[in-house]
mmCIF file of C-alpha atoms and ligand atoms in Angstrom:
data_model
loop_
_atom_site.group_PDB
_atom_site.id
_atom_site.type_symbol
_atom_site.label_atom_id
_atom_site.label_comp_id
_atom_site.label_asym_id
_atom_site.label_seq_id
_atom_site.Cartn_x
_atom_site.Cartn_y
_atom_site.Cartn_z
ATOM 1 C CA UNK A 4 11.533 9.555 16.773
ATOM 2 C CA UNK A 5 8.292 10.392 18.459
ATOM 3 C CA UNK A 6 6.461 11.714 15.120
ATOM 4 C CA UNK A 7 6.483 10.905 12.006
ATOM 5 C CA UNK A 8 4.719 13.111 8.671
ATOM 6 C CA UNK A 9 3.429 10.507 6.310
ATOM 7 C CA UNK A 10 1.566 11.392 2.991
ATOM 8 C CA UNK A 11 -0.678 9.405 1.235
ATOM 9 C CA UNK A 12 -0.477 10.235 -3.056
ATOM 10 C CA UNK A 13 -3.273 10.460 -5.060
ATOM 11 C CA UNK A 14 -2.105 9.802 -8.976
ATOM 12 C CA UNK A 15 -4.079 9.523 -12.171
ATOM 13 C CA UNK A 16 -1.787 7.523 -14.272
ATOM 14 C CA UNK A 17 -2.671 6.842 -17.982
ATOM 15 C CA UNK A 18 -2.254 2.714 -19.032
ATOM 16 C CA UNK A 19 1.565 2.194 -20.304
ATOM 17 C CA UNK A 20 3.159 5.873 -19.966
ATOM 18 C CA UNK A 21 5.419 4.553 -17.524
ATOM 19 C CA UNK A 22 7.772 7.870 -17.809
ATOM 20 C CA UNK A 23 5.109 10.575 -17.460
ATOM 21 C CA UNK A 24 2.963 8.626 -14.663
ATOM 22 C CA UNK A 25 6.281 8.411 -12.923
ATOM 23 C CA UNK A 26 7.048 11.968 -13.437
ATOM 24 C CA UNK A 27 3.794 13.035 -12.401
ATOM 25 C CA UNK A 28 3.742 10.558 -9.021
ATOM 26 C CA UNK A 29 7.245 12.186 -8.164
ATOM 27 C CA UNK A 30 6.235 15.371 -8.656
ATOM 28 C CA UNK A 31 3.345 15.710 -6.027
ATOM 29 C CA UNK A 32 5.641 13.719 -3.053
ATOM 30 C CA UNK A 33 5.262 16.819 -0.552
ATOM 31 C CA UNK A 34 8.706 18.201 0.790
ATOM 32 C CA UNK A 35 9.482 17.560 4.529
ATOM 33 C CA UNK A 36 7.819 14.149 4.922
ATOM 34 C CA UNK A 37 9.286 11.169 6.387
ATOM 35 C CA UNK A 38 7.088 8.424 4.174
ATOM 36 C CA UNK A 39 5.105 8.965 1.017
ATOM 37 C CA UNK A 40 3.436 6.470 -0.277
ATOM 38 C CA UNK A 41 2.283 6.395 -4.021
ATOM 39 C CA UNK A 42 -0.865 3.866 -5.573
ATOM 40 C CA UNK A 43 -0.657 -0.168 -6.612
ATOM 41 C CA UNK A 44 1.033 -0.130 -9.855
ATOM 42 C CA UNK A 45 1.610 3.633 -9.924
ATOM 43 C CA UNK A 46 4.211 3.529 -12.989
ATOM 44 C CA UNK A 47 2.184 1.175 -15.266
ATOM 45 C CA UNK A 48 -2.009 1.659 -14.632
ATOM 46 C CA UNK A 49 -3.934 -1.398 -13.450
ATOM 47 C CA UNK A 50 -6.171 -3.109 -16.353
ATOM 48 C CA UNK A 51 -3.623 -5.525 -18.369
ATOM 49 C CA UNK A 52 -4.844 -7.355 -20.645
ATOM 50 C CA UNK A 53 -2.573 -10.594 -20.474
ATOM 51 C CA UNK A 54 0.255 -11.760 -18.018
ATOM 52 C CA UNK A 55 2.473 -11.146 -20.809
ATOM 53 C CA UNK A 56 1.610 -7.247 -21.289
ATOM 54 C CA UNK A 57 1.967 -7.257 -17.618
ATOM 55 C CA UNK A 58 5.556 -8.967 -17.991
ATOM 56 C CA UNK A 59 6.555 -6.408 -20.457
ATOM 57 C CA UNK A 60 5.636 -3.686 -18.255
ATOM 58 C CA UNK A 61 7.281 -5.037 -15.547
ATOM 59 C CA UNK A 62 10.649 -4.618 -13.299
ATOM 60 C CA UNK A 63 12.660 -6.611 -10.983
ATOM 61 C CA UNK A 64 14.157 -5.022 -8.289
ATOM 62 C CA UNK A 65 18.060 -4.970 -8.278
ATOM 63 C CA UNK A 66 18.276 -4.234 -11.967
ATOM 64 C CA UNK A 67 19.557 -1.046 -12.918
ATOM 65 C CA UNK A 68 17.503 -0.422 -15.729
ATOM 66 C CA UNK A 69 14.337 -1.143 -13.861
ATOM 67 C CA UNK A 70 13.052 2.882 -15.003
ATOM 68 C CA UNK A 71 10.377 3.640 -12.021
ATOM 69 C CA UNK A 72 12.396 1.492 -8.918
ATOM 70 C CA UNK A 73 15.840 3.826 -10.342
ATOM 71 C CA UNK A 74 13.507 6.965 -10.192
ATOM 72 C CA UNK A 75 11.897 6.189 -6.807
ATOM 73 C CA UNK A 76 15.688 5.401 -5.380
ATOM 74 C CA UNK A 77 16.632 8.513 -6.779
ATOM 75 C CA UNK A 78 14.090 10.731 -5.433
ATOM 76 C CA UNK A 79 14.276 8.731 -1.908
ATOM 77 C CA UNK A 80 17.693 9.724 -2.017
ATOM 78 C CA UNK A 81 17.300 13.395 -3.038
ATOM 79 C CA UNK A 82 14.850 14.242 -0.470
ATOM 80 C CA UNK A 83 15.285 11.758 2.237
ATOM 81 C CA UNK A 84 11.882 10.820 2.214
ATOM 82 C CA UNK A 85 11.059 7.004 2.611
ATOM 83 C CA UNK A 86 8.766 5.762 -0.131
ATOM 84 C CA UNK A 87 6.231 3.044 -0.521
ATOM 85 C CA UNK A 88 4.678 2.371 -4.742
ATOM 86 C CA UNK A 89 2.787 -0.278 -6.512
ATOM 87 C CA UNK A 90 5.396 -1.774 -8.294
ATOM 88 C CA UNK A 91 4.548 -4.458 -11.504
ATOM 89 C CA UNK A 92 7.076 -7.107 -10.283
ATOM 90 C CA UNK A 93 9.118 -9.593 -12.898
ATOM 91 C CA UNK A 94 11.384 -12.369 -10.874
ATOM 92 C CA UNK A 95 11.938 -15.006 -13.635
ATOM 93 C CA UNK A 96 8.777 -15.484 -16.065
ATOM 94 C CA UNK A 97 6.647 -14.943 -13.248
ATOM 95 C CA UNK A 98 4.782 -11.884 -12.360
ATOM 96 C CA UNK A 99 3.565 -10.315 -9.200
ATOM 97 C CA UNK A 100 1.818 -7.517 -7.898
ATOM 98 C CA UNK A 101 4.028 -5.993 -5.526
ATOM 99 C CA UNK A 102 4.485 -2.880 -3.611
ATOM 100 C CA UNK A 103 8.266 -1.423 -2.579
ATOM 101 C CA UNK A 104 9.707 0.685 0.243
ATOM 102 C CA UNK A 105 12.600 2.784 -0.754
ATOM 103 C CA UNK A 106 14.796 4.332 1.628
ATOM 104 C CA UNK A 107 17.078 7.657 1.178
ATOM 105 C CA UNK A 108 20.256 5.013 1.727
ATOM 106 C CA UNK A 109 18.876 2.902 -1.576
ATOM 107 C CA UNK A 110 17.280 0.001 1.103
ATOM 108 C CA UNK A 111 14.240 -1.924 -0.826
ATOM 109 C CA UNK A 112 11.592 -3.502 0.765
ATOM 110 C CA UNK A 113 9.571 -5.911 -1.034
ATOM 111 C CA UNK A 114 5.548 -7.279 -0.824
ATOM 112 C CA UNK A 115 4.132 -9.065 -3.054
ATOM 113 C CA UNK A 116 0.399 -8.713 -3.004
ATOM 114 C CA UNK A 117 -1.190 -11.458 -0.891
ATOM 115 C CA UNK A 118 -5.128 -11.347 -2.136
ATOM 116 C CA UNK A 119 -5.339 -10.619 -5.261
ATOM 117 C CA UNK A 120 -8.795 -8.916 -6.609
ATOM 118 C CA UNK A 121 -11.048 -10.131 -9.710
ATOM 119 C CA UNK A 122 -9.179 -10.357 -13.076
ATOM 120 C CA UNK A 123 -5.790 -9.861 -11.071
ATOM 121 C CA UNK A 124 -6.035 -13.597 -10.545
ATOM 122 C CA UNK A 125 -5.408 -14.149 -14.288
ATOM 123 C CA UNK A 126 -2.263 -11.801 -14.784
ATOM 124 C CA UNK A 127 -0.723 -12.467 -11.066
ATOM 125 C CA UNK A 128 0.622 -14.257 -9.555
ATOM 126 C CA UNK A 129 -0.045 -14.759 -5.919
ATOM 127 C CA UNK A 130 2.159 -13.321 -3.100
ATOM 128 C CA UNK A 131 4.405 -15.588 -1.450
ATOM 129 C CA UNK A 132 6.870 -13.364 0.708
ATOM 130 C CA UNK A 133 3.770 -13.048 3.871
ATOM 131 C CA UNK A 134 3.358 -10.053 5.326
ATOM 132 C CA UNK A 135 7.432 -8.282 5.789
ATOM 133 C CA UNK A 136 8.148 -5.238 8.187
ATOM 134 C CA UNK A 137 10.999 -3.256 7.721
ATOM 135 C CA UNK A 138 13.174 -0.694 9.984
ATOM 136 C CA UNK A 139 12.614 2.436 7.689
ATOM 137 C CA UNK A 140 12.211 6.342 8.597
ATOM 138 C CA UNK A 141 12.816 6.129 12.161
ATOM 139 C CA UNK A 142 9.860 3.491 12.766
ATOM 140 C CA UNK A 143 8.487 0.213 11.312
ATOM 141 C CA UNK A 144 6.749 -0.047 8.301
ATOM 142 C CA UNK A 145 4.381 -2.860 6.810
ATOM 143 C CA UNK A 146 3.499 -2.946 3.462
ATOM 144 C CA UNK A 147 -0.149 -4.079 1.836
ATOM 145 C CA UNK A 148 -1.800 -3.875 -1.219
ATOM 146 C CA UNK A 149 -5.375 -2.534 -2.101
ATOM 147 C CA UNK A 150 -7.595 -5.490 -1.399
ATOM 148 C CA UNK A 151 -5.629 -7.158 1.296
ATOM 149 C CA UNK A 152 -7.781 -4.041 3.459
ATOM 150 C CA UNK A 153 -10.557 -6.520 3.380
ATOM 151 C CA UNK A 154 -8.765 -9.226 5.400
ATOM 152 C CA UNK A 155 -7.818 -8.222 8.922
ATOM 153 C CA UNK A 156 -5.369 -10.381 9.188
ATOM 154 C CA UNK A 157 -3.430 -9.104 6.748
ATOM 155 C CA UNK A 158 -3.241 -5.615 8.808
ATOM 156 C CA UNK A 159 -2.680 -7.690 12.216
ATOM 157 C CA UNK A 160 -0.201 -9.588 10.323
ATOM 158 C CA UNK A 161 1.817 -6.574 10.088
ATOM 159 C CA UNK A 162 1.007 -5.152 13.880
ATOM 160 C CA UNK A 163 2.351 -8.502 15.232
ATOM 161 C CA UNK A 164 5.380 -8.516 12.947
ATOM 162 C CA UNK A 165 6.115 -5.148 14.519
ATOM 163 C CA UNK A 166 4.782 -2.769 12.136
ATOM 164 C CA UNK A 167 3.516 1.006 13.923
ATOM 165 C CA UNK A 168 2.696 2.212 10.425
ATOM 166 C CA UNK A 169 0.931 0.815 7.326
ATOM 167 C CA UNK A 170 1.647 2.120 3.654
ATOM 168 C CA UNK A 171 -1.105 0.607 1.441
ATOM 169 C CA UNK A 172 -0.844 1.587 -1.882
ATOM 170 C CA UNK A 173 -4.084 0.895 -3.786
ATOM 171 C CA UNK A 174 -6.451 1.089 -6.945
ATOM 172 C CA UNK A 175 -9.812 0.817 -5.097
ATOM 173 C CA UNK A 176 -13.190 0.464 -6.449
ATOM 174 C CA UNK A 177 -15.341 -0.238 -3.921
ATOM 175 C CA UNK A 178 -16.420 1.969 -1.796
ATOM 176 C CA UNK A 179 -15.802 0.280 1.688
ATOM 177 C CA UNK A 180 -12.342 0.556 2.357
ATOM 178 C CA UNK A 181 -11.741 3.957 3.344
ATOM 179 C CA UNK A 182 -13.829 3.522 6.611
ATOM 180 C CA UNK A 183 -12.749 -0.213 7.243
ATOM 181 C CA UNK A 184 -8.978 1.131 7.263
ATOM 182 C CA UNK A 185 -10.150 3.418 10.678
ATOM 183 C CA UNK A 186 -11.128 0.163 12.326
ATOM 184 C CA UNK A 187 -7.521 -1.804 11.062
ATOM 185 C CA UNK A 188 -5.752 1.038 12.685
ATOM 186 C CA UNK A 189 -7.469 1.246 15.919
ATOM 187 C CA UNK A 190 -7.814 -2.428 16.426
ATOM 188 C CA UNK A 191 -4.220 -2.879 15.978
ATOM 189 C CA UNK A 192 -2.919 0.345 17.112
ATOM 190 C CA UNK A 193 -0.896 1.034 14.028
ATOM 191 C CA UNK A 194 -1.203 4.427 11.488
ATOM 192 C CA UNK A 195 -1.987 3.671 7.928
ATOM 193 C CA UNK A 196 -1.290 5.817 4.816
ATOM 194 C CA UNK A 197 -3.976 4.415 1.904
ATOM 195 C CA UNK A 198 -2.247 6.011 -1.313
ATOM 196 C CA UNK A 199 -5.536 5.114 -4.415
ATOM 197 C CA UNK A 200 -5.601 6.808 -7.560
ATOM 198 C CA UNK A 201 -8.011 8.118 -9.608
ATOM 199 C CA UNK A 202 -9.345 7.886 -13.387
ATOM 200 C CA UNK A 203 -11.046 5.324 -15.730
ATOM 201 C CA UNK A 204 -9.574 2.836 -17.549
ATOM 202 C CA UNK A 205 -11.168 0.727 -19.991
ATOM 203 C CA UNK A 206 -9.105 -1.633 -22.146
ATOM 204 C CA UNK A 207 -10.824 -5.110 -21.632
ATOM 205 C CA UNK A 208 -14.062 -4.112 -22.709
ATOM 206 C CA UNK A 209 -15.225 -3.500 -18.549
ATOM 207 C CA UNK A 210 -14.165 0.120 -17.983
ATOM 208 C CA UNK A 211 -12.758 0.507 -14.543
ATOM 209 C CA UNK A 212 -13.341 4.069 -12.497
ATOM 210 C CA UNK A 213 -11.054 4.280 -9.188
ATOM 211 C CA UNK A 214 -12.604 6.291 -6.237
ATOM 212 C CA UNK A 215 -9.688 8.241 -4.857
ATOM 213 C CA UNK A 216 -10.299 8.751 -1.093
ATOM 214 C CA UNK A 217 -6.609 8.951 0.277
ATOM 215 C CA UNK A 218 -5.915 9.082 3.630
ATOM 216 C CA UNK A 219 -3.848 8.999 6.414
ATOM 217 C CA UNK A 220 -5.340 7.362 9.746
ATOM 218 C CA UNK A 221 -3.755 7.559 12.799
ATOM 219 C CA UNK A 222 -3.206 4.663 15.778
ATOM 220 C CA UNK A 223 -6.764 5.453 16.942
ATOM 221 C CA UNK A 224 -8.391 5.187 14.010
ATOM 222 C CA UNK A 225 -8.551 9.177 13.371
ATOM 223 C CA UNK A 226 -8.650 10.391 9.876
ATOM 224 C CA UNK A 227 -6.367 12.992 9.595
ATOM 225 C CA UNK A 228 -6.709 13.691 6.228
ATOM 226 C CA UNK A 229 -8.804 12.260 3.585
ATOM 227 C CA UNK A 230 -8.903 13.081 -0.516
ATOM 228 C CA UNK A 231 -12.075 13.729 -2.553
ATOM 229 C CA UNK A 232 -12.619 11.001 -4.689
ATOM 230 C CA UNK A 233 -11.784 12.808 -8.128
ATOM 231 C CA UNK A 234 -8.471 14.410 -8.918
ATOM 232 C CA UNK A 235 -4.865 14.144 -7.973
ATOM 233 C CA UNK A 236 -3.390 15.945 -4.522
ATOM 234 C CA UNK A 237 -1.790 14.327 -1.441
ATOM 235 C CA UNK A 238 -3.185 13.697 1.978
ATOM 236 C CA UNK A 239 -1.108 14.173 4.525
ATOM 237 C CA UNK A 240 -0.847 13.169 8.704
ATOM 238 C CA UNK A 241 1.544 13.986 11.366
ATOM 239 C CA UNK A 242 1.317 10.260 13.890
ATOM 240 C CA UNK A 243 2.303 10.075 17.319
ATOM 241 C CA UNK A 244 4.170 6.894 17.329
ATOM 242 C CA UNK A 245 3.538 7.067 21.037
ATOM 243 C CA UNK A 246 -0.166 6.000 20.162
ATOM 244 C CA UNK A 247 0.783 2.529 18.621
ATOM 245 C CA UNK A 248 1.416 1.412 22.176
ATOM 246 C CA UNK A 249 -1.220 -1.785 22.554
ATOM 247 C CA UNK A 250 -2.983 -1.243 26.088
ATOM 248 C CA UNK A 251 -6.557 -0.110 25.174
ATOM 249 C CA UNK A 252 -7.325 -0.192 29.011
ATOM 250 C CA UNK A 253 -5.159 -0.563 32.207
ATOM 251 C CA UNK A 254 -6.447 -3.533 31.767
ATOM 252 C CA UNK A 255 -6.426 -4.770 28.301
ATOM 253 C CA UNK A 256 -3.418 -5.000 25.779
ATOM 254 C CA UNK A 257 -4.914 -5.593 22.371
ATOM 255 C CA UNK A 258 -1.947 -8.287 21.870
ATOM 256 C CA UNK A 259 -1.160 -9.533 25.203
ATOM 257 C CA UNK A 260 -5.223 -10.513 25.393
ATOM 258 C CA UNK A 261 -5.119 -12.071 22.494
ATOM 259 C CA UNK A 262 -7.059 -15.435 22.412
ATOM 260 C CA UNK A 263 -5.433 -18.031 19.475
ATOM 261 C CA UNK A 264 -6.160 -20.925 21.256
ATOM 262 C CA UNK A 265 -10.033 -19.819 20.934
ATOM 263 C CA UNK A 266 -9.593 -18.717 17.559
ATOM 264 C CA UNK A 267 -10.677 -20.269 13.979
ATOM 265 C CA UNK A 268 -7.626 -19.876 12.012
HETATM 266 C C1 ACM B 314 -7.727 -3.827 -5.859
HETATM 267 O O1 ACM B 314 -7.269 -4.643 -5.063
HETATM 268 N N1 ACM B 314 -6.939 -3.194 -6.726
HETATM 269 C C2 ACM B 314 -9.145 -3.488 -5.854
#
């Protein structure tokens, strides 16, 4: 496959209506695309108040009850779209902030979120898979959450695993990581689809507003197609895989000139 359509969803979920925010996600995944990729924690909303609320609101892939994984498979299935969603992960008593990929053929991919932001750190814990690729949609795709954008290596992680595409689902605040995300792409050749969500949420006494701003970037850093920063909708990009080739010159390859030896790691 030379091209690939990827859409980045832009949700407003509302804290704990895990049926409707799932039904609402679902319903603006575009027909005719290849990936979609939907926010962090698209079924449940963001601002727990405890690691136990969290557990209670959360699913572990490979059970059949788990509600939003058996509607994602379902609608990956249905439409034979690939997609990548915040998922709030349960594996034991532990909980994680994790994002899926879900193929048409019922494959899951799983991340579980590697830098985890402010209060996160008291309801998650942290990830502990590194950075996975998978074959999926006729290319590779790496998966990172939200405030991973803010450590390049978690992006070059994924480019030297093999990754040509990024889904990033995300509940941004600040306002930097739209533009930083055209300088992960180009720097590591790869397309990224940065799927944030919109609305306030205040149920810890700090009220939360998310800034929207999906995209998709291409392999050279090119915004294709960027939200406002208010209301729901879907970016979308058509990337030429051919782009995610490395040389940056005849004479440089942005991985072959690599320099570990010199680096601080
Ligand atoms: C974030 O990582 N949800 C800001």
């Amino acid at each position: 496959m030379n091209s690939l359509t990827i859409a980045a969803v832009q949700t407003s979920p509302v804290f704990g209506e895990v049926r409707a925010n799932v039904d609402a996600a679902l319903a603006l995944v575009p027909p005719g695309c290849d990936l979609a990729v939907l926010p962090e924690l698209f079924a449940t909303g963001y601002q727990f108040r405890s690691a136990a609320e969290a557990l209670s609101l959360a699913e572990t892939p490979g059970d059949p009850d788990a509600y939003s994984l058996r509607r994602l498979a379902a609608c990956a299935r249905d439409t034979g779209t690939t997609l990548a969603a915040g998922l709030c992960e349960r594996r034991d008593g532990t909980v994680y902030n994790s994002a899926v990929l879900v193929g048409p053929d019922g494959t899951v991919g799983l991340y579980r979120k590697v830098h985890l932001f402010w209060d996160e750190k008291t309801i998650f814990a942290p990830g502990d898979l590194g950075f996975p690729v998978f074959p999926a949609c006729g290319t590779t795709v790496g998966l990172m959450v939200c405030f991973d954008w803010a450590f390049p290596e978690a992006a070059r992680s994924l480019a030297l695993g093999g990754a040509q595409v990024i889904a990033h689902p995300s509940n941004l605040l600040l306002p930097w990581c739209p533009e930083a995300m055209k300088t992960r792409c180009l720097e590591n050749r790869v397309a990224a689809a940065t799927a944030n969500r919109v609305g306030t949420e205040e149920r810890t006494g700090r009220a939360l507003t998310f800034n929207g701003l999906s995209q998709v970037v291409s392999p050279l850093g090119e915004v294709l197609q960027r939200l406002e920063g208010t209301g729901t909708g879907v970016a979308v990009g058509k990337i030429d895989l051919a782009q995610t080739d490395k040389l940056f010159t005849p004479r440089n390859d942005l991985f072959l000139d690599r320099r570990p030896d010199q680096y601080r790691l």
